[in-house]
JSON list of C-alpha atoms in Angstrom, two decimals:
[
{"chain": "A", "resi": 29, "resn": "UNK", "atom": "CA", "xyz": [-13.91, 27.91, 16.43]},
{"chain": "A", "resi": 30, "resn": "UNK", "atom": "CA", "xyz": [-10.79, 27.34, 14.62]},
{"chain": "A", "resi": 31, "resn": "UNK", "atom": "CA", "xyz": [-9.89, 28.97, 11.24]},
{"chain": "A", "resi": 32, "resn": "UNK", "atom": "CA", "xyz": [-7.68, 27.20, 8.68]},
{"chain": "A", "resi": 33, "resn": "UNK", "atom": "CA", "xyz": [-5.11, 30.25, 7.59]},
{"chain": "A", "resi": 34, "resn": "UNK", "atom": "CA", "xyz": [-2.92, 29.44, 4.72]},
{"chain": "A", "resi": 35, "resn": "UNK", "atom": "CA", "xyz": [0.76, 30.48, 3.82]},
{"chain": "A", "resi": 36, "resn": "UNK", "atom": "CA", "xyz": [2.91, 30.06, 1.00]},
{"chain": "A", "resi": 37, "resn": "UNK", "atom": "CA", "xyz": [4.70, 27.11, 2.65]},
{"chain": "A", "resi": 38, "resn": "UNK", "atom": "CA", "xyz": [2.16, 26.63, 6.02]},
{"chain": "A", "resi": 39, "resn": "UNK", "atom": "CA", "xyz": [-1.86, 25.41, 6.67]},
{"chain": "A", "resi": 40, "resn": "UNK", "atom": "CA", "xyz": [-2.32, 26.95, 9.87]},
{"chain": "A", "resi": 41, "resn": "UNK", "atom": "CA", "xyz": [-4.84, 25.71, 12.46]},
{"chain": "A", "resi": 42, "resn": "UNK", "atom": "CA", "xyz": [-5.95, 29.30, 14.82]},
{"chain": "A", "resi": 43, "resn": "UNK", "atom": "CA", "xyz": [-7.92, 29.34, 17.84]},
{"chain": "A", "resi": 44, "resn": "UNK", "atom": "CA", "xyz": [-8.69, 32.70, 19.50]},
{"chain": "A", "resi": 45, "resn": "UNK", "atom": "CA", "xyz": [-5.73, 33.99, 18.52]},
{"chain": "A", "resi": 46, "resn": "UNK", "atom": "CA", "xyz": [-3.80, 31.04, 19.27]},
{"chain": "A", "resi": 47, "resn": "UNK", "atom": "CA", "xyz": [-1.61, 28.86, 16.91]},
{"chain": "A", "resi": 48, "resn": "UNK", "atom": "CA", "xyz": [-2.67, 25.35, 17.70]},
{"chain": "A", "resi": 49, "resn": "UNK", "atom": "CA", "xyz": [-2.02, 23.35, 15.10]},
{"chain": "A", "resi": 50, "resn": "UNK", "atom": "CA", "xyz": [-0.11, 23.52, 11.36]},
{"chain": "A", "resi": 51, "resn": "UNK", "atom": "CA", "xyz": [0.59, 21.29, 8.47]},
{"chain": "A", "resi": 52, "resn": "UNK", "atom": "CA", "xyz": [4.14, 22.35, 6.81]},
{"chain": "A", "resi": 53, "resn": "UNK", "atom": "CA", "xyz": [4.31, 21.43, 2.67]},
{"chain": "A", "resi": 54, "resn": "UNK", "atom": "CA", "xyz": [6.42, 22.08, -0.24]},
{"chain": "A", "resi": 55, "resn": "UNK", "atom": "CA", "xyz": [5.19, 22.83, -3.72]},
{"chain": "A", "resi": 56, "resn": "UNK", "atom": "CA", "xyz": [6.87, 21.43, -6.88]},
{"chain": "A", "resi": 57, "resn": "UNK", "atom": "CA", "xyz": [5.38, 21.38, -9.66]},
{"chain": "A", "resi": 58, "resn": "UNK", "atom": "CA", "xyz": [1.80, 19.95, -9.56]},
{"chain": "A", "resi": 59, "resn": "UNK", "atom": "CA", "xyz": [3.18, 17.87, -6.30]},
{"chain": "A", "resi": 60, "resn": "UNK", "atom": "CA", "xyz": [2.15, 19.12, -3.02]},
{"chain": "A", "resi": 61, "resn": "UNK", "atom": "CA", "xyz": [4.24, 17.52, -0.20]},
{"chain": "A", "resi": 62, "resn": "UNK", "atom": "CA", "xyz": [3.22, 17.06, 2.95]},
{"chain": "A", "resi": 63, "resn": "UNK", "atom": "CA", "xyz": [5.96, 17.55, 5.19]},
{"chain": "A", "resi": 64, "resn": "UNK", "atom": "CA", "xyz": [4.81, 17.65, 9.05]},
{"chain": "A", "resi": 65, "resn": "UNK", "atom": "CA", "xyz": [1.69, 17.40, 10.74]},
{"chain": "A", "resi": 66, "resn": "UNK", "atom": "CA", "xyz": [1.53, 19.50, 13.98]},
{"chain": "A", "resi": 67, "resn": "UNK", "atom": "CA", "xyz": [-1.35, 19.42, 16.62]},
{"chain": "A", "resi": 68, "resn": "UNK", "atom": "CA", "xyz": [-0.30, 21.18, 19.26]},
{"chain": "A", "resi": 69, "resn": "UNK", "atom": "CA", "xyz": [-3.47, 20.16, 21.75]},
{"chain": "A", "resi": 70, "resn": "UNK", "atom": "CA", "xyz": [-4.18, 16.16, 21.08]},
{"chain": "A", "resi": 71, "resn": "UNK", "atom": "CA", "xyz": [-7.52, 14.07, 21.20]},
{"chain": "A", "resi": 72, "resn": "UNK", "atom": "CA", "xyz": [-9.54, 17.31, 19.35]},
{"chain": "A", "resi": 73, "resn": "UNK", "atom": "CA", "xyz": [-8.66, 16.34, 15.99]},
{"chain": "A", "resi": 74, "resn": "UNK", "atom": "CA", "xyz": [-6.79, 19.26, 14.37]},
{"chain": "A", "resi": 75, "resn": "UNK", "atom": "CA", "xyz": [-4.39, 17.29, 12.84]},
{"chain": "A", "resi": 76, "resn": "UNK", "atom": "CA", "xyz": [-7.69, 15.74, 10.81]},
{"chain": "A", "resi": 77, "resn": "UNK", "atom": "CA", "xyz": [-8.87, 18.85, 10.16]},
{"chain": "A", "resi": 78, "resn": "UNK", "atom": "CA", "xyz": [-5.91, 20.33, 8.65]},
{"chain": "A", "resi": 79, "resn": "UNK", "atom": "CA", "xyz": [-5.33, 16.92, 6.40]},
{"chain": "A", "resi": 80, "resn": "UNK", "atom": "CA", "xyz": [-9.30, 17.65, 5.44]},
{"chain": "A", "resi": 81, "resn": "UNK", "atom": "CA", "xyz": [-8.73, 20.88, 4.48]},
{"chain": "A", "resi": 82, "resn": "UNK", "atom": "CA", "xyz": [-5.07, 20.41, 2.93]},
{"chain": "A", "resi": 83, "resn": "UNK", "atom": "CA", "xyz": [-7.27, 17.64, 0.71]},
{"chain": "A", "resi": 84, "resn": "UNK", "atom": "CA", "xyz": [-9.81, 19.76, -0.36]},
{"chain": "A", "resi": 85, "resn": "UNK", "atom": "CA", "xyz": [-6.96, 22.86, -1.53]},
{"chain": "A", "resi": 86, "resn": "UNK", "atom": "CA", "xyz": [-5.37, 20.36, -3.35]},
{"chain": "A", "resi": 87, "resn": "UNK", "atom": "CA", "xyz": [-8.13, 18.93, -5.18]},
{"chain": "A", "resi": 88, "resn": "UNK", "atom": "CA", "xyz": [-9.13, 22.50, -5.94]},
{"chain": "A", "resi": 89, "resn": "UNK", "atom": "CA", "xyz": [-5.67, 23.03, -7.62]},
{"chain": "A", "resi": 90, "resn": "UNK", "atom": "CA", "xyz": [-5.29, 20.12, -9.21]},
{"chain": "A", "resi": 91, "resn": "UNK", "atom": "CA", "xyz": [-2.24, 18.97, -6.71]},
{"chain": "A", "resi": 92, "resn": "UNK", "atom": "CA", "xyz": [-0.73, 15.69, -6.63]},
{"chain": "A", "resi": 93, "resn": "UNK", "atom": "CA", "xyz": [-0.50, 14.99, -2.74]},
{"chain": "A", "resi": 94, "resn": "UNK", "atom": "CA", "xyz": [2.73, 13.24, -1.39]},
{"chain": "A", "resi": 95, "resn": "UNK", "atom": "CA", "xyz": [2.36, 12.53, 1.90]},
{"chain": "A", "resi": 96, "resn": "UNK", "atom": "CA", "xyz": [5.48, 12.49, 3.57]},
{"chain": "A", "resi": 97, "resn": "UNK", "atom": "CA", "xyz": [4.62, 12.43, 7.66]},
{"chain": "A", "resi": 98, "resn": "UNK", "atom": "CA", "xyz": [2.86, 9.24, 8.81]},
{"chain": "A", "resi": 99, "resn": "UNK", "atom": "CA", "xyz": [0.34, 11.26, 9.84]},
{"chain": "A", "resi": 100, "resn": "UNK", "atom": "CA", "xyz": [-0.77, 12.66, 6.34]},
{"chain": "A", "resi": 101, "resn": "UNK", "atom": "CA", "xyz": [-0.26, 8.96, 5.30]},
{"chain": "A", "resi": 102, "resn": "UNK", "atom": "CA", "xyz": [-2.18, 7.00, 7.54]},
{"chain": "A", "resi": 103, "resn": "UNK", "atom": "CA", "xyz": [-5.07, 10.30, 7.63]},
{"chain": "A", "resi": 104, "resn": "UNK", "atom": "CA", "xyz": [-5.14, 9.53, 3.20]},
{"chain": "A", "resi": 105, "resn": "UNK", "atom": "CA", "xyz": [-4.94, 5.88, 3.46]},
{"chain": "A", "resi": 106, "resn": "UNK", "atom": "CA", "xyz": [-8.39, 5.69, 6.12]},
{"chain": "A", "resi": 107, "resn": "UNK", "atom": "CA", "xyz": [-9.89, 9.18, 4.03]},
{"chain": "A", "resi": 108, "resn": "UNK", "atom": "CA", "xyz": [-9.22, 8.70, 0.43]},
{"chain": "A", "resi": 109, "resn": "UNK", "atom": "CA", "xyz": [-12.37, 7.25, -1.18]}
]
Protein backbone atom coordinates (compact mmCIF):
# COMPACT_ATOMS: atom_id res chain seq x y z
CA UNK A 1 0.00 0.00 0.00
CA UNK A 2 1.43 3.33 -0.52
CA UNK A 3 1.22 6.21 2.03
CA UNK A 4 1.11 9.86 0.92
CA UNK A 5 3.85 11.57 3.50
CA UNK A 6 3.95 15.27 3.38
CA UNK A 7 6.87 17.85 3.85
CA UNK A 8 7.12 21.41 4.06
CA UNK A 9 8.16 21.68 0.39
CA UNK A 10 7.50 17.65 -0.76
CA UNK A 11 4.13 15.11 -1.21
CA UNK A 12 5.84 11.97 -0.94
CA UNK A 13 4.54 8.72 -2.47
CA UNK A 14 6.15 5.49 0.10
CA UNK A 15 5.99 1.95 -0.57
CA UNK A 16 7.45 -0.49 1.99
CA UNK A 17 9.86 1.71 2.87
CA UNK A 18 10.59 2.78 -0.49
CA UNK A 19 10.39 6.34 -2.03
CA UNK A 20 8.56 5.81 -5.26
CA UNK A 21 7.09 8.67 -6.22
CA UNK A 22 6.96 12.71 -5.07
CA UNK A 23 5.31 15.87 -6.14
CA UNK A 24 7.79 18.98 -5.34
CA UNK A 25 5.65 22.58 -4.63
CA UNK A 26 6.24 25.97 -3.41
CA UNK A 27 3.95 27.93 -1.16
CA UNK A 28 3.28 31.68 -1.58
CA UNK A 29 0.79 33.09 -0.25
CA UNK A 30 -2.57 31.28 -0.79
CA UNK A 31 -0.77 29.85 -4.19
CA UNK A 32 0.40 26.40 -4.08
CA UNK A 33 2.74 25.62 -7.05
CA UNK A 34 3.21 22.62 -8.44
CA UNK A 35 6.62 22.26 -9.44
CA UNK A 36 7.52 18.50 -10.55
CA UNK A 37 5.72 15.44 -10.74
CA UNK A 38 7.90 12.33 -10.03
CA UNK A 39 6.80 8.61 -10.47
CA UNK A 40 9.54 6.73 -10.13
CA UNK A 41 7.76 3.15 -11.29
CA UNK A 42 5.33 4.08 -14.47
CA UNK A 43 1.91 2.53 -15.66
CA UNK A 44 0.71 2.23 -11.60
CA UNK A 45 -0.52 5.62 -11.40
CA UNK A 46 1.36 7.38 -8.56
CA UNK A 47 1.79 10.36 -10.29
CA UNK A 48 -2.37 10.44 -10.19
CA UNK A 49 -2.41 9.68 -6.89
CA UNK A 50 -0.16 12.25 -5.64
CA UNK A 51 -2.07 15.07 -7.98
CA UNK A 52 -5.39 13.46 -6.09
CA UNK A 53 -4.12 13.91 -2.94
CA UNK A 54 -2.10 17.30 -3.59
CA UNK A 55 -5.96 18.39 -4.75
CA UNK A 56 -7.65 17.40 -1.88
CA UNK A 57 -4.71 19.33 0.72
CA UNK A 58 -5.26 22.18 -1.19
CA UNK A 59 -8.86 22.39 -1.18
CA UNK A 60 -8.62 21.72 2.54
CA UNK A 61 -6.43 24.90 2.89
CA UNK A 62 -8.00 26.98 0.80
CA UNK A 63 -4.86 26.92 -1.86
CA UNK A 64 -4.90 28.36 -5.17
CA UNK A 65 -3.19 25.50 -7.33
CA UNK A 66 -0.67 26.59 -10.12
CA UNK A 67 0.28 23.88 -11.92
CA UNK A 68 3.52 24.31 -13.27
CA UNK A 69 4.70 20.55 -14.68
CA UNK A 70 2.58 19.27 -17.60
CA UNK A 71 1.84 16.62 -15.62
CA UNK A 72 -0.12 18.54 -12.79
CA UNK A 73 -1.63 20.40 -15.83
CA UNK A 74 -2.89 17.90 -18.03
CA UNK A 75 -3.87 15.55 -14.45
CA UNK A 76 -6.28 19.22 -13.46
CA UNK A 77 -7.41 19.85 -16.88
CA UNK A 78 -9.01 15.81 -17.30
CA UNK A 79 -9.81 15.95 -13.04
CA UNK A 80 -11.12 19.32 -12.25
CA UNK A 81 -14.94 19.13 -12.26
Amino acid sequence: MIQITFTDTEILAIEDGKLVGKIEFALAGNELSILHTYAYESGRGIGSLLMKNAMEWAKTQQYVILPICPFAQKYIEKNNN
